[in-house]
Amino acid sequence: MVAAESSTTDEQLVAATLAGNSHAFAELASRHKGRVFGVASRFARDAGELEDICQDVFVQAFFKLRQFRRDSPFGHWILRITTYKCYDYLRKRRRHPNSVSVDSLLESGCEFSAPEPPAPHPDLERLHAALAQLSPKERLVITLFELEEHTIQEIAGLTGWSLGNVKVRAFRARAALRKLMEKRREK
């Protein structure tokens, strides 16, 4: 069993996991869950969807761990998986926009033990509504660049897009978001 010591590196935990130590992967997941949840929370509509995205990330990371090449840090690799999973959820949501969410269940009278979230600011509501109208690729690049504050190079690494492609997508996504926000402001 690998001890949860700070001196144990991610690479050592990866090697231990590949050798059959499931506790080592639990430590890896524990180390990186905050960042994974942080990124995924920018894309999820509710807590249930957030849990689903993050679970998918860690399941895929576990089963694809042999494909981790170790030419970059484990944290970067798992964030790349997170980015792809978030993008998958955005595309899925776009294909099935009327899927049931926790919010719609609450509105229909279902009761949950979770407390009600505070009422969002009107400008924040407009921003979220405008972001929801962007294409999945536009929303992904805006979220990574503006909200997560990744560099162009980091976004290229996370998405697999070229630097030029990231720049063009970011420019177009900002323009589309600006246009949507202006429309909402006029209403």
Coordinates of N, CA and C in Angstrom, one line a residue:
M1 N 0.8 -1.2 0.0 CA 0.0 0.0 0.0 C 0.9 1.2 0.0
V2 N 0.5 2.2 -0.9 CA 1.3 3.4 -0.9 C 0.8 4.4 0.1
A3 N 1.7 4.9 0.9 CA 1.3 5.9 1.9 C 1.0 7.2 1.2
A4 N 0.1 8.0 1.8 CA -0.3 9.3 1.2 C 0.6 10.3 1.7
E5 N 1.9 10.1 1.4 CA 2.9 11.1 1.7 C 3.1 12.1 0.6
S6 N 3.4 13.3 1.0 CA 3.7 14.3 0.0 C 4.9 14.0 -0.8
S7 N 5.8 13.2 -0.3 CA 7.1 12.9 -1.0 C 6.9 11.9 -2.1
T8 N 5.7 11.2 -2.1 CA 5.5 10.3 -3.2 C 5.0 11.1 -4.4
T9 N 5.7 10.9 -5.5 CA 5.3 11.7 -6.7 C 4.2 11.1 -7.5
D10 N 3.6 11.9 -8.4 CA 2.5 11.3 -9.2 C 3.0 10.2 -10.0
E11 N 4.3 10.3 -10.5 CA 4.8 9.3 -11.4 C 5.0 7.9 -10.6
Q12 N 5.4 8.0 -9.3 CA 5.5 6.8 -8.5 C 4.1 6.2 -8.3
L13 N 3.1 7.1 -8.1 CA 1.7 6.6 -7.9 C 1.2 5.9 -9.2
V14 N 1.5 6.5 -10.3 CA 1.1 5.9 -11.6 C 1.7 4.5 -11.7
A15 N 3.1 4.4 -11.4 CA 3.7 3.1 -11.5 C 3.1 2.1 -10.6
A16 N 2.8 2.5 -9.3 CA 2.2 1.6 -8.4 C 0.8 1.2 -8.8
T17 N 0.1 2.1 -9.4 CA -1.3 1.7 -9.9 C -1.1 0.7 -11.0
L18 N -0.2 0.9 -11.9 CA 0.0 0.0 -13.0 C 0.5 -1.4 -12.5
A19 N 1.1 -1.4 -11.4 CA 1.6 -2.6 -10.8 C 0.4 -3.3 -10.0
G20 N -0.8 -2.7 -9.9 CA -1.9 -3.3 -9.3 C -2.3 -2.7 -8.0
N21 N -1.7 -1.6 -7.5 CA -2.1 -1.0 -6.3 C -3.2 0.0 -6.5
S22 N -4.4 -0.4 -6.1 CA -5.6 0.5 -6.3 C -5.6 1.7 -5.4
H23 N -4.9 1.5 -4.2 CA -4.8 2.6 -3.3 C -3.9 3.8 -3.9
A24 N -3.0 3.4 -4.7 CA -2.2 4.5 -5.4 C -3.0 5.3 -6.3
F25 N -4.0 4.7 -7.0 CA -4.8 5.5 -7.9 C -5.8 6.4 -7.0
A26 N -6.2 5.9 -5.9 CA -7.1 6.7 -5.0 C -6.3 7.9 -4.6
E27 N -5.0 7.8 -4.3 CA -4.2 8.9 -3.9 C -4.1 9.9 -5.1
L28 N -3.9 9.4 -6.3 CA -3.8 10.3 -7.4 C -5.1 11.1 -7.6
A29 N -6.2 10.4 -7.5 CA -7.5 11.0 -7.7 C -7.7 12.0 -6.6
S30 N -7.3 11.7 -5.4 CA -7.5 12.7 -4.3 C -6.7 13.9 -4.5
R31 N -5.4 13.8 -5.0 CA -4.6 14.9 -5.3 C -5.1 15.8 -6.4
H32 N -5.8 15.3 -7.4 CA -6.2 16.0 -8.5 C -7.7 16.3 -8.6
K33 N -8.5 15.8 -7.7 CA -9.9 16.0 -7.8 C -10.3 17.5 -7.7
G34 N -9.6 18.3 -6.9 CA -10.0 19.7 -6.8 C -9.9 20.4 -8.1
R35 N -8.8 20.2 -8.8 CA -8.7 20.8 -10.1 C -9.7 20.3 -11.1
V36 N -9.9 19.0 -11.1 CA -10.8 18.4 -12.1 C -12.2 18.9 -11.8
F37 N -12.6 18.9 -10.5 CA -14.0 19.5 -10.2 C -14.1 21.0 -10.5
G38 N -13.0 21.7 -10.3 CA -13.0 23.1 -10.6 C -13.2 23.4 -12.1
V39 N -12.5 22.7 -13.0 CA -12.7 22.8 -14.4 C -14.1 22.4 -14.8
A40 N -14.5 21.2 -14.4 CA -15.8 20.7 -14.8 C -17.0 21.5 -14.2
S41 N -16.8 22.2 -13.1 CA -17.9 23.0 -12.6 C -18.2 24.1 -13.5
R42 N -17.3 24.6 -14.3 CA -17.6 25.6 -15.3 C -18.5 25.2 -16.4
F43 N -18.6 23.9 -16.6 CA -19.4 23.3 -17.7 C -20.7 22.7 -17.3
A44 N -20.7 22.2 -16.0 CA -21.9 21.5 -15.6 C -23.1 22.4 -15.2
R45 N -24.3 21.9 -15.5 CA -25.5 22.7 -15.2 C -25.9 22.5 -13.7
D46 N -25.5 21.4 -13.1 CA -26.0 21.1 -11.8 C -25.0 20.1 -11.1
A47 N -25.2 19.9 -9.8 CA -24.3 19.0 -9.1 C -24.3 17.6 -9.6
G48 N -25.4 17.1 -10.1 CA -25.5 15.8 -10.6 C -24.6 15.6 -11.9
E49 N -24.7 16.6 -12.7 CA -24.0 16.6 -14.0 C -22.5 16.7 -13.7
L50 N -22.1 17.5 -12.7 CA -20.8 17.7 -12.3 C -20.2 16.4 -11.8
E51 N -20.9 15.7 -10.9 CA -20.5 14.4 -10.5 C -20.3 13.4 -11.6
D52 N -21.2 13.4 -12.6 CA -21.1 12.5 -13.7 C -19.8 12.8 -14.5
I53 N -19.6 14.1 -14.8 CA -18.4 14.4 -15.6 C -17.2 14.0 -14.9
C54 N -17.1 14.3 -13.6 CA -15.8 14.0 -12.8 C -15.7 12.5 -12.7
Q55 N -16.7 11.8 -12.5 CA -16.6 10.3 -12.4 C -16.1 9.7 -13.8
D56 N -16.7 10.3 -14.9 CA -16.2 9.8 -16.2 C -14.7 10.1 -16.4
V57 N -14.3 11.3 -15.9 CA -12.9 11.6 -16.0 C -12.0 10.6 -15.3
F58 N -12.3 10.3 -14.1 CA -11.5 9.4 -13.3 C -11.6 8.0 -13.7
V59 N -12.7 7.6 -14.2 CA -12.9 6.2 -14.8 C -12.0 6.1 -16.0
Q60 N -12.1 7.1 -16.9 CA -11.3 7.0 -18.1 C -9.8 7.1 -17.8
A61 N -9.4 7.9 -16.8 CA -8.0 8.0 -16.4 C -7.5 6.7 -15.9
F62 N -8.3 6.0 -15.1 CA -7.9 4.7 -14.6 C -7.7 3.7 -15.7
F63 N -8.7 3.6 -16.6 CA -8.6 2.5 -17.6 C -7.6 2.9 -18.8
K64 N -7.3 4.1 -18.9 CA -6.3 4.5 -19.9 C -5.0 4.9 -19.4
L65 N -4.7 4.5 -18.1 CA -3.5 4.9 -17.4 C -2.3 4.4 -18.2
R66 N -2.4 3.2 -18.8 CA -1.3 2.7 -19.5 C -0.9 3.5 -20.7
Q67 N -1.8 4.4 -21.2 CA -1.5 5.3 -22.3 C -0.9 6.6 -21.9
F68 N -0.8 6.8 -20.6 CA -0.1 8.0 -20.1 C 1.4 7.8 -20.4
R69 N 1.9 8.8 -21.2 CA 3.3 8.6 -21.8 C 4.3 9.2 -20.8
R70 N 4.0 9.9 -19.8 CA 4.9 10.5 -18.9 C 5.8 11.6 -19.5
D71 N 5.5 12.1 -20.7 CA 6.3 13.2 -21.2 C 5.8 14.6 -20.7
S72 N 4.7 14.5 -20.0 CA 4.2 15.7 -19.3 C 3.7 15.3 -18.0
P73 N 3.4 16.2 -17.1 CA 2.9 15.9 -15.7 C 1.6 15.2 -15.8
F74 N 1.3 14.3 -14.8 CA 0.0 13.6 -14.7 C -1.1 14.6 -14.6
G75 N -0.9 15.7 -13.9 CA -1.9 16.7 -13.7 C -2.4 17.3 -15.1
H76 N -1.4 17.5 -16.0 CA -1.8 18.0 -17.3 C -2.6 17.0 -18.1
W77 N -2.2 15.7 -18.0 CA -2.9 14.6 -18.7 C -4.3 14.5 -18.2
I78 N -4.5 14.6 -16.9 CA -5.9 14.4 -16.4 C -6.7 15.6 -16.7
L79 N -6.1 16.8 -16.8 CA -6.9 18.0 -17.2 C -7.3 17.9 -18.7
R80 N -6.4 17.3 -19.5 CA -6.8 17.1 -20.9 C -8.0 16.2 -21.0
I81 N -8.0 15.1 -20.2 CA -9.2 14.2 -20.2 C -10.4 15.0 -19.7
T82 N -10.2 15.8 -18.7 CA -11.3 16.6 -18.2 C -11.9 17.5 -19.3
T83 N -11.0 18.1 -20.0 CA -11.4 19.0 -21.1 C -12.2 18.3 -22.1
Y84 N -11.8 17.1 -22.5 CA -12.5 16.3 -23.5 C -13.9 15.9 -23.0
K85 N -13.9 15.4 -21.7 CA -15.2 15.0 -21.1 C -16.2 16.2 -21.0
C86 N -15.7 17.4 -20.7 CA -16.6 18.5 -20.6 C -17.1 18.9 -22.0
Y87 N -16.2 18.8 -23.0 CA -16.6 19.0 -24.4 C -17.7 18.0 -24.8
D88 N -17.5 16.7 -24.4 CA -18.5 15.7 -24.7 C -19.8 16.0 -24.1
Y89 N -19.8 16.5 -22.9 CA -21.1 16.9 -22.2 C -21.7 18.1 -22.9
L90 N -20.9 19.0 -23.3 CA -21.5 20.2 -24.0 C -22.2 19.7 -25.3
R91 N -21.5 18.8 -26.1 CA -22.1 18.3 -27.3 C -23.4 17.5 -27.0
K92 N -23.3 16.7 -26.0 CA -24.5 15.9 -25.6 C -25.6 16.8 -25.3
R93 N -25.4 17.8 -24.5 CA -26.4 18.7 -24.1 C -27.0 19.5 -25.3
R94 N -26.2 19.8 -26.2 CA -26.6 20.5 -27.4 C -27.6 19.6 -28.2
R95 N -27.2 18.3 -28.3 CA -28.1 17.3 -29.0 C -29.4 17.0 -28.3
H96 N -29.4 17.1 -26.9 CA -30.5 16.8 -26.1 C -30.8 18.0 -25.2
P97 N -31.2 19.1 -25.7 CA -31.3 20.3 -24.9 C -32.4 20.2 -23.8
N98 N -33.4 19.3 -24.0 CA -34.5 19.3 -23.1 C -34.4 18.1 -22.1
S99 N -33.1 17.7 -21.9 CA -32.9 16.6 -20.9 C -33.3 17.1 -19.5
V100 N -33.7 16.2 -18.7 CA -34.1 16.6 -17.3 C -32.9 16.9 -16.5
S101 N -33.0 18.1 -15.8 CA -31.9 18.4 -14.8 C -32.5 18.6 -13.4
V102 N -31.6 18.7 -12.5 CA -32.1 18.9 -11.1 C -33.0 20.1 -11.0
D103 N -32.6 21.2 -11.7 CA -33.3 22.4 -11.6 C -34.8 22.2 -12.1
S104 N -34.9 21.5 -13.2 CA -36.3 21.3 -13.7 C -37.1 20.4 -12.8
L105 N -36.4 19.4 -12.1 CA -37.1 18.6 -11.1 C -37.6 19.4 -9.9
L106 N -36.7 20.4 -9.5 CA -37.1 21.2 -8.4 C -38.3 22.1 -8.7
E107 N -38.3 22.6 -10.0 CA -39.4 23.4 -10.4 C -40.7 22.7 -10.5
S108 N -40.6 21.4 -10.8 CA -41.8 20.5 -10.9 C -42.3 20.0 -9.5
G109 N -41.7 20.4 -8.5 CA -42.2 20.0 -7.1 C -41.4 19.0 -6.4
C110 N -40.4 18.3 -7.1 CA -39.6 17.3 -6.4 C -38.8 18.0 -5.3
E111 N -38.6 17.4 -4.2 CA -37.9 18.0 -3.1 C -36.6 17.2 -2.9
F112 N -35.5 17.9 -2.6 CA -34.2 17.4 -2.3 C -33.7 17.9 -1.0
S113 N -32.8 17.3 -0.4 CA -32.3 17.8 0.9 C -31.3 18.9 0.7
A114 N -30.8 19.1 -0.5 CA -29.8 20.2 -0.8 C -30.4 21.6 -0.6
P115 N -29.7 22.5 0.0 CA -30.2 23.8 0.2 C -30.4 24.6 -1.2
E116 N -31.3 25.5 -1.2 CA -31.5 26.3 -2.4 C -30.3 27.2 -2.6
P117 N -29.8 27.3 -3.9 CA -28.7 28.2 -4.1 C -29.1 29.7 -4.1
P118 N -28.2 30.6 -3.8 CA -28.6 32.0 -3.8 C -29.0 32.4 -5.1
A119 N -29.9 33.4 -5.2 CA -30.4 34.0 -6.5 C -29.2 34.6 -7.2
P120 N -29.0 34.2 -8.5 CA -27.9 34.8 -9.2 C -28.1 36.3 -9.6
H121 N -27.1 37.0 -9.8 CA -27.1 38.4 -10.3 C -27.7 38.4 -11.7
P122 N -28.5 39.4 -12.0 CA -29.1 39.4 -13.4 C -28.0 39.4 -14.5
D123 N -26.9 40.1 -14.3 CA -25.9 40.1 -15.3 C -25.3 38.7 -15.5
L124 N -25.1 38.0 -14.4 CA -24.6 36.7 -14.4 C -25.6 35.7 -15.1
E125 N -26.9 35.9 -14.9 CA -27.9 35.1 -15.5 C -27.8 35.3 -17.0
R126 N -27.6 36.6 -17.5 CA -27.5 36.9 -18.9 C -26.3 36.2 -19.5
L127 N -25.2 36.3 -18.7 CA -23.9 35.7 -19.2 C -24.1 34.2 -19.4
H128 N -24.7 33.5 -18.4 CA -24.9 32.1 -18.5 C -25.8 31.7 -19.6
A129 N -26.9 32.5 -19.8 CA -27.8 32.2 -20.9 C -27.1 32.4 -22.3
A130 N -26.2 33.5 -22.4 CA -25.5 33.7 -23.6 C -24.5 32.6 -23.8
L131 N -23.8 32.2 -22.8 CA -22.8 31.1 -22.9 C -23.5 29.8 -23.4
A132 N -24.7 29.5 -22.9 CA -25.4 28.3 -23.3 C -25.8 28.3 -24.7
Q133 N -25.9 29.5 -25.4 CA -26.2 29.6 -26.8 C -25.0 29.4 -27.7
L134 N -23.8 29.5 -27.2 CA -22.6 29.3 -28.0 C -22.5 27.8 -28.4
S135 N -21.8 27.6 -29.5 CA -21.5 26.2 -29.9 C -20.6 25.6 -28.8
P136 N -20.5 24.2 -28.7 CA -19.7 23.6 -27.7 C -18.2 24.0 -27.8
K137 N -17.7 24.2 -29.0 CA -16.3 24.6 -29.2 C -16.1 26.0 -28.8
E138 N -17.1 26.9 -29.0 CA -16.9 28.3 -28.6 C -17.0 28.4 -27.1
R139 N -17.9 27.6 -26.5 CA -18.0 27.7 -25.0 C -16.8 27.1 -24.4
L140 N -16.2 26.0 -25.0 CA -15.0 25.4 -24.4 C -13.9 26.4 -24.4
V141 N -13.6 27.1 -25.5 CA -12.5 28.0 -25.6 C -12.7 29.2 -24.7
I142 N -13.9 29.7 -24.6 CA -14.2 30.9 -23.8 C -14.0 30.5 -22.3
T143 N -14.5 29.3 -21.9 CA -14.3 28.9 -20.6 C -12.9 28.7 -20.2
L144 N -12.1 28.0 -21.1 CA -10.7 27.7 -20.8 C -9.9 29.0 -20.7
F145 N -10.2 29.9 -21.7 CA -9.4 31.1 -21.8 C -9.8 32.2 -20.8
E146 N -11.0 32.5 -20.7 CA -11.5 33.6 -19.9 C -11.8 33.2 -18.5
L147 N -12.4 32.1 -18.2 CA -12.8 31.7 -16.9 C -11.7 31.0 -16.2
E148 N -11.1 30.0 -16.9 CA -10.0 29.2 -16.3 C -8.6 29.9 -16.4
E149 N -8.6 30.9 -17.2 CA -7.4 31.7 -17.5 C -6.2 30.9 -17.9
H150 N -6.4 30.0 -18.8 CA -5.3 29.2 -19.5 C -4.7 30.1 -20.6
T151 N -3.5 29.8 -20.9 CA -2.8 30.5 -22.0 C -3.3 29.8 -23.3
I152 N -3.0 30.5 -24.4 CA -3.2 29.9 -25.8 C -2.5 28.6 -25.9
Q153 N -1.3 28.5 -25.4 CA -0.5 27.3 -25.5 C -1.1 26.2 -24.7
E154 N -1.6 26.5 -23.5 CA -2.2 25.5 -22.6 C -3.5 25.0 -23.3
I155 N -4.3 25.9 -23.8 CA -5.5 25.4 -24.5 C -5.2 24.5 -25.7
A156 N -4.2 24.9 -26.4 CA -3.8 24.0 -27.6 C -3.4 22.6 -27.0
G157 N -2.7 22.6 -25.9 CA -2.3 21.3 -25.4 C -3.5 20.5 -24.8
L158 N -4.4 21.2 -24.2 CA -5.6 20.5 -23.6 C -6.6 20.0 -24.7
T159 N -6.7 20.8 -25.8 CA -7.7 20.4 -26.8 C -7.1 19.7 -28.0
G160 N -5.8 19.8 -28.2 CA -5.2 19.2 -29.4 C -5.3 20.1 -30.6
W161 N -5.8 21.3 -30.5 CA -5.9 22.3 -31.6 C -4.6 23.0 -31.8
S162 N -4.4 23.5 -33.0 CA -3.1 24.3 -33.2 C -3.3 25.7 -32.5
L163 N -2.1 26.3 -32.3 CA -2.1 27.7 -31.7 C -3.0 28.6 -32.5
G164 N -2.8 28.6 -33.8 CA -3.6 29.5 -34.7 C -5.1 29.2 -34.6
N165 N -5.5 27.9 -34.5 CA -6.9 27.5 -34.4 C -7.4 28.0 -33.1
V166 N -6.7 27.9 -32.0 CA -7.1 28.4 -30.7 C -7.4 29.9 -30.8
K167 N -6.5 30.6 -31.3 CA -6.6 32.1 -31.4 C -7.8 32.5 -32.2
V168 N -8.0 31.8 -33.4 CA -9.2 32.1 -34.2 C -10.5 31.8 -33.5
R169 N -10.5 30.6 -32.9 CA -11.7 30.2 -32.1 C -12.0 31.1 -31.0
A170 N -11.0 31.6 -30.3 CA -11.2 32.5 -29.1 C -11.7 33.8 -29.7
F171 N -11.2 34.3 -30.7 CA -11.6 35.6 -31.3 C -13.1 35.5 -31.7
R172 N -13.4 34.4 -32.4 CA -14.8 34.2 -32.9 C -15.8 34.0 -31.8
A173 N -15.3 33.2 -30.8 CA -16.2 33.0 -29.6 C -16.5 34.2 -28.8
R174 N -15.5 35.1 -28.7 CA -15.7 36.4 -28.0 C -16.7 37.2 -28.7
A175 N -16.5 37.3 -30.1 CA -17.4 38.1 -30.9 C -18.8 37.6 -30.8
A176 N -19.0 36.2 -30.8 CA -20.3 35.6 -30.7 C -20.9 35.9 -29.4
L177 N -20.1 35.8 -28.3 CA -20.6 36.1 -27.0 C -21.0 37.5 -26.8
R178 N -20.2 38.4 -27.3 CA -20.5 39.9 -27.2 C -21.8 40.2 -27.9
K179 N -22.0 39.6 -29.1 CA -23.2 39.8 -29.9 C -24.5 39.3 -29.1
L180 N -24.3 38.1 -28.5 CA -25.4 37.5 -27.7 C -25.7 38.4 -26.5
M181 N -24.7 38.9 -25.8 CA -24.9 39.7 -24.7 C -25.5 41.0 -25.0
E182 N -25.2 41.6 -26.2 CA -25.8 42.9 -26.6 C -27.3 42.6 -26.9
K183 N -27.6 41.5 -27.5 CA -29.0 41.2 -27.8 C -29.8 41.1 -26.5
R184 N -29.2 40.4 -25.5 CA -29.9 40.2 -24.2 C -30.0 41.5 -23.5
R185 N -29.1 42.4 -23.6 CA -29.1 43.7 -23.0 C -30.3 44.6 -23.6
E186 N -30.5 44.4 -24.9 CA -31.6 45.2 -25.5 C -33.0 44.7 -25.1
K187 N -33.1 43.5 -24.6 CA -34.4 43.0 -24.2 C -34.9 43.6 -22.9

